[in-house]
mmCIF file of C-alpha atoms in Angstrom:
data_model
loop_
_atom_site.group_PDB
_atom_site.id
_atom_site.type_symbol
_atom_site.label_atom_id
_atom_site.label_comp_id
_atom_site.label_asym_id
_atom_site.label_seq_id
_atom_site.Cartn_x
_atom_site.Cartn_y
_atom_site.Cartn_z
ATOM 1 C CA MET Q 1 140.693 125.678 47.555
ATOM 2 C CA ASN Q 2 139.717 122.916 44.624
ATOM 3 C CA GLU Q 3 135.954 123.158 44.034
ATOM 4 C CA ASN Q 4 136.060 119.394 43.201
ATOM 5 C CA ILE Q 5 136.943 117.265 46.361
ATOM 6 C CA LEU Q 6 137.471 114.881 43.770
ATOM 7 C CA GLU Q 7 139.900 114.090 40.768
ATOM 8 C CA VAL Q 8 140.823 111.262 38.578
ATOM 9 C CA LYS Q 9 141.724 112.194 35.564
ATOM 10 C CA ASN Q 10 142.936 110.079 32.896
ATOM 11 C CA LEU Q 11 143.739 106.647 34.746
ATOM 12 C CA THR Q 12 144.398 103.275 33.547
ATOM 13 C CA LYS Q 13 145.715 100.033 35.482
ATOM 14 C CA THR Q 14 147.349 97.220 33.967
ATOM 15 C CA TYR Q 15 147.983 94.076 35.470
ATOM 16 C CA ASP Q 16 150.542 91.951 33.379
ATOM 17 C CA GLY Q 17 149.008 93.574 29.422
ATOM 18 C CA LEU Q 18 145.864 93.059 30.997
ATOM 19 C CA GLU Q 19 143.783 96.459 31.095
ATOM 20 C CA ALA Q 20 141.687 96.371 33.907
ATOM 21 C CA VAL Q 21 140.681 100.671 33.698
ATOM 22 C CA ARG Q 22 141.281 102.796 30.907
ATOM 23 C CA ASP Q 23 141.763 105.973 30.649
ATOM 24 C CA ILE Q 24 138.359 106.559 33.084
ATOM 25 C CA SER Q 25 138.041 110.609 33.966
ATOM 26 C CA PHE Q 26 135.502 112.089 36.793
ATOM 27 C CA SER Q 27 135.762 114.167 39.351
ATOM 28 C CA ILE Q 28 132.934 115.361 42.621
ATOM 29 C CA ALA Q 29 131.608 118.291 44.092
ATOM 30 C CA PRO Q 30 130.583 118.698 47.716
ATOM 31 C CA GLY Q 31 127.231 117.204 48.751
ATOM 32 C CA GLU Q 32 127.451 115.026 45.357
ATOM 33 C CA ILE Q 33 126.584 110.963 44.840
ATOM 34 C CA LEU Q 34 128.620 109.650 42.141
ATOM 35 C CA GLY Q 35 127.481 106.443 40.926
ATOM 36 C CA LEU Q 36 130.479 103.513 39.415
ATOM 37 C CA LEU Q 37 128.803 101.261 37.514
ATOM 38 C CA GLY Q 38 130.062 97.616 35.997
ATOM 39 C CA PRO Q 39 129.373 94.460 36.148
ATOM 40 C CA ASN Q 40 132.003 92.293 39.168
ATOM 41 C CA GLY Q 41 135.350 92.385 37.308
ATOM 42 C CA ALA Q 42 134.498 95.294 35.489
ATOM 43 C CA GLY Q 43 137.674 97.878 37.305
ATOM 44 C CA LYS Q 44 135.573 99.474 40.726
ATOM 45 C CA THR Q 45 137.034 98.133 43.239
ATOM 46 C CA SER Q 46 141.169 98.747 41.536
ATOM 47 C CA THR Q 47 139.204 102.061 41.229
ATOM 48 C CA ILE Q 48 139.183 102.963 44.298
ATOM 49 C CA SER Q 49 142.164 101.043 45.281
ATOM 50 C CA MET Q 50 144.071 103.170 43.079
ATOM 51 C CA ILE Q 51 142.511 106.055 45.648
ATOM 52 C CA LEU Q 52 143.316 105.824 48.355
ATOM 53 C CA GLY Q 53 146.745 105.076 46.639
ATOM 54 C CA ILE Q 54 146.528 101.037 48.169
ATOM 55 C CA LEU Q 55 147.080 100.472 44.217
ATOM 56 C CA GLU Q 56 150.149 102.773 41.847
ATOM 57 C CA PRO Q 57 148.259 103.636 38.365
ATOM 58 C CA THR Q 58 149.739 103.023 35.610
ATOM 59 C CA LEU Q 59 148.596 106.324 34.142
ATOM 60 C CA GLY Q 60 147.502 109.060 34.993
ATOM 61 C CA SER Q 61 146.579 111.556 38.420
ATOM 62 C CA ILE Q 62 144.074 111.902 41.355
ATOM 63 C CA ARG Q 63 143.419 114.980 43.064
ATOM 64 C CA ILE Q 64 142.006 114.659 47.006
ATOM 65 C CA ASN Q 65 141.494 118.067 47.791
ATOM 66 C CA GLY Q 66 143.257 119.222 45.787
ATOM 67 C CA PHE Q 67 146.460 117.349 47.349
ATOM 68 C CA ASP Q 68 147.815 114.772 44.648
ATOM 69 C CA VAL Q 69 147.348 111.307 45.485
ATOM 70 C CA ARG Q 70 150.935 110.156 44.358
ATOM 71 C CA HIS Q 71 153.014 112.656 45.994
ATOM 72 C CA GLU Q 72 150.951 113.240 49.411
ATOM 73 C CA ARG Q 73 148.574 110.634 50.231
ATOM 74 C CA THR Q 74 149.347 111.221 53.671
ATOM 75 C CA LYS Q 75 147.936 114.591 52.689
ATOM 76 C CA ALA Q 76 145.299 113.472 50.864
ATOM 77 C CA LEU Q 77 143.633 109.980 52.862
ATOM 78 C CA THR Q 78 143.239 113.438 56.105
ATOM 79 C CA TYR Q 79 140.375 114.179 54.196
ATOM 80 C CA THR Q 80 139.107 110.703 52.722
ATOM 81 C CA ASN Q 81 137.110 107.769 54.349
ATOM 82 C CA PHE Q 82 136.223 104.043 53.367
ATOM 83 C CA ALA Q 83 133.637 101.121 53.309
ATOM 84 C CA ALA Q 84 133.069 97.793 51.968
ATOM 85 C CA ILE Q 85 132.243 94.487 52.714
ATOM 86 C CA TYR Q 86 135.640 92.924 52.238
ATOM 87 C CA ALA Q 87 137.336 95.128 54.236
ATOM 88 C CA GLN Q 88 135.737 94.159 58.230
ATOM 89 C CA VAL Q 89 136.785 96.208 61.354
ATOM 90 C CA PRO Q 90 138.305 93.416 63.925
ATOM 91 C CA GLY Q 91 135.576 90.949 65.400
ATOM 92 C CA ASN Q 92 136.941 90.783 68.434
ATOM 93 C CA LEU Q 93 136.789 94.342 69.424
ATOM 94 C CA THR Q 94 133.182 95.162 69.823
ATOM 95 C CA VAL Q 95 131.403 98.449 68.195
ATOM 96 C CA TYR Q 96 132.623 100.810 70.684
ATOM 97 C CA GLN Q 97 136.470 99.503 70.590
ATOM 98 C CA ASN Q 98 136.702 99.769 67.124
ATOM 99 C CA LEU Q 99 134.854 103.299 66.728
ATOM 100 C CA TYR Q 100 137.126 104.035 69.186
ATOM 101 C CA ILE Q 101 140.236 103.677 67.649
ATOM 102 C CA PHE Q 102 139.390 104.576 64.161
ATOM 103 C CA GLY Q 103 139.598 107.538 65.663
ATOM 104 C CA LEU Q 104 142.195 107.719 67.407
ATOM 105 C CA LEU Q 105 144.347 107.091 63.993
ATOM 106 C CA TYR Q 106 142.168 109.946 62.069
ATOM 107 C CA GLY Q 107 142.914 112.630 65.507
ATOM 108 C CA VAL Q 108 138.756 112.990 65.770
ATOM 109 C CA LYS Q 109 138.491 116.040 68.647
ATOM 110 C CA ASN Q 110 136.641 114.765 71.081
ATOM 111 C CA LEU Q 111 136.075 111.556 69.761
ATOM 112 C CA ARG Q 112 134.505 109.810 73.334
ATOM 113 C CA ALA Q 113 131.058 112.231 72.462
ATOM 114 C CA ARG Q 114 131.440 111.325 68.576
ATOM 115 C CA VAL Q 115 131.949 107.969 69.537
ATOM 116 C CA LEU Q 116 128.606 107.954 71.128
ATOM 117 C CA GLY Q 117 126.780 110.622 68.625
ATOM 118 C CA LEU Q 118 127.778 108.082 66.016
ATOM 119 C CA LEU Q 119 125.915 104.809 67.819
ATOM 120 C CA LYS Q 120 122.733 106.989 68.480
ATOM 121 C CA GLU Q 121 122.636 107.665 64.981
ATOM 122 C CA PHE Q 122 123.250 104.776 63.339
ATOM 123 C CA ASP Q 123 121.179 102.153 66.543
ATOM 124 C CA LEU Q 124 124.471 101.034 67.050
ATOM 125 C CA GLU Q 125 123.663 101.872 71.462
ATOM 126 C CA LYS Q 126 122.352 98.819 72.067
ATOM 127 C CA PHE Q 127 125.438 96.643 70.318
ATOM 128 C CA ARG Q 128 127.764 99.859 72.667
ATOM 129 C CA TYR Q 129 129.681 95.853 73.713
ATOM 130 C CA THR Q 130 128.996 93.562 71.524
ATOM 131 C CA LYS Q 131 131.839 92.319 69.636
ATOM 132 C CA CYS Q 132 131.573 93.227 65.840
ATOM 133 C CA GLY Q 133 132.189 89.546 64.931
ATOM 134 C CA LEU Q 134 128.830 88.484 66.311
ATOM 135 C CA LEU Q 135 126.411 90.903 64.522
ATOM 136 C CA SER Q 136 124.168 90.207 61.276
ATOM 137 C CA SER Q 137 126.147 92.049 57.967
ATOM 138 C CA GLY Q 138 123.642 94.944 58.153
ATOM 139 C CA GLU Q 139 124.323 95.077 61.871
ATOM 140 C CA GLN Q 140 127.777 95.302 60.591
ATOM 141 C CA THR Q 141 127.973 97.079 57.780
ATOM 142 C CA ARG Q 142 126.250 99.995 59.773
ATOM 143 C CA VAL Q 143 129.717 99.915 62.200
ATOM 144 C CA HIS Q 144 131.588 100.163 58.707
ATOM 145 C CA VAL Q 145 130.143 103.286 57.580
ATOM 146 C CA ALA Q 146 129.422 104.377 61.360
ATOM 147 C CA LYS Q 147 133.270 104.186 60.989
ATOM 148 C CA ALA Q 148 133.835 105.300 57.425
ATOM 149 C CA ILE Q 149 132.490 108.791 58.726
ATOM 150 C CA ILE Q 150 133.691 108.998 62.114
ATOM 151 C CA ASN Q 151 136.497 112.345 60.718
ATOM 152 C CA GLU Q 152 133.848 113.807 58.721
ATOM 153 C CA PRO Q 153 135.278 113.188 55.345
ATOM 154 C CA ARG Q 154 135.445 115.242 52.437
ATOM 155 C CA LEU Q 155 136.075 112.392 50.574
ATOM 156 C CA LEU Q 156 133.462 108.726 51.057
ATOM 157 C CA LEU Q 157 134.056 105.642 49.222
ATOM 158 C CA LEU Q 158 131.880 103.080 49.699
ATOM 159 C CA ASP Q 159 131.932 99.570 47.473
ATOM 160 C CA GLU Q 160 129.354 97.839 47.512
ATOM 161 C CA PRO Q 161 128.536 99.022 50.554
ATOM 162 C CA THR Q 162 125.267 97.471 50.668
ATOM 163 C CA ALA Q 163 125.349 93.767 48.763
ATOM 164 C CA SER Q 164 125.065 91.834 51.091
ATOM 165 C CA LEU Q 165 122.005 93.052 53.387
ATOM 166 C CA ASP Q 166 118.933 92.541 52.504
ATOM 167 C CA PRO Q 167 116.040 94.917 51.235
ATOM 168 C CA SER Q 168 115.039 97.080 53.920
ATOM 169 C CA ALA Q 169 118.894 97.464 55.331
ATOM 170 C CA ALA Q 170 119.414 98.570 52.210
ATOM 171 C CA HIS Q 171 117.072 101.384 52.075
ATOM 172 C CA ILE Q 172 118.505 102.663 55.569
ATOM 173 C CA ILE Q 173 122.024 102.217 54.728
ATOM 174 C CA ARG Q 174 121.839 104.204 51.212
ATOM 175 C CA GLU Q 175 118.683 106.842 52.977
ATOM 176 C CA LYS Q 176 121.687 108.162 55.547
ATOM 177 C CA ILE Q 177 124.582 108.416 53.315
ATOM 178 C CA ARG Q 178 122.106 110.560 50.732
ATOM 179 C CA SER Q 179 120.778 112.938 54.343
ATOM 180 C CA PHE Q 180 124.988 113.612 54.709
ATOM 181 C CA ALA Q 181 125.582 114.018 51.316
ATOM 182 C CA ALA Q 182 122.768 116.222 51.191
ATOM 183 C CA ASN Q 183 124.083 117.969 54.986
ATOM 184 C CA GLY Q 184 127.235 118.661 54.509
ATOM 185 C CA MET Q 185 130.518 119.242 51.915
ATOM 186 C CA MET Q 186 131.076 115.887 52.067
ATOM 187 C CA GLY Q 187 132.128 114.119 48.664
ATOM 188 C CA VAL Q 188 130.306 110.331 47.879
ATOM 189 C CA LEU Q 189 131.473 107.471 45.254
ATOM 190 C CA TRP Q 190 129.817 104.504 45.507
ATOM 191 C CA THR Q 191 130.139 101.027 43.461
ATOM 192 C CA SER Q 192 128.231 99.153 42.601
ATOM 193 C CA HIS Q 193 126.809 96.484 39.616
ATOM 194 C CA ASN Q 194 122.466 97.121 41.155
ATOM 195 C CA MET Q 195 121.154 99.931 38.500
ATOM 196 C CA HIS Q 196 118.311 99.893 40.149
ATOM 197 C CA GLU Q 197 120.679 100.857 43.443
ATOM 198 C CA VAL Q 198 122.540 103.383 41.344
ATOM 199 C CA GLU Q 199 119.238 104.981 40.394
ATOM 200 C CA ALA Q 200 117.769 105.338 43.624
ATOM 201 C CA VAL Q 201 120.869 106.532 45.389
ATOM 202 C CA CYS Q 202 123.466 108.589 43.060
ATOM 203 C CA ASP Q 203 123.354 112.214 41.669
ATOM 204 C CA ARG Q 204 126.019 111.027 38.022
ATOM 205 C CA VAL Q 205 126.263 107.908 36.843
#
């Protein structure tokens, strides 16, 4: 098996002549958190969208757990999950319903026990029957991250996950992610425009 969970080589994305991502290469090993740092508009979200197979690269290659995303996207994404403030879960469903449905989509075994464990892990038990649209920003972020690890992914993509949070809530999310990465075989790509946050949470930038 490939030692690195993610291998990105010479990745480029051009929109109508505008170069949004220019010839970047990087890899992520198990247990590693890699920071992708840059201001708004630097190409961070475009890079994550290409890794997810939502955007097709103009040039370059992406491999997740040894699978080429261009040709084996379904297999590659089996080992992947994602969270971002702009990728909201359905607000008319409860916290439990959202986690359960996403667990079904990923084919998670022993799903009820997995959901209950995540509710406890992220201090969401009291919101089990609350519709996600009624939660605060911090509470919603905890749901998004719980959803993003429900399938115990080998690659976790986080696109500015703490952007709307107060310092205390952001600290809790950072500590959770560091703990998950340190205790398992998961690698994390963490995008941010906040240099202090990247310094606090990432192993490499």
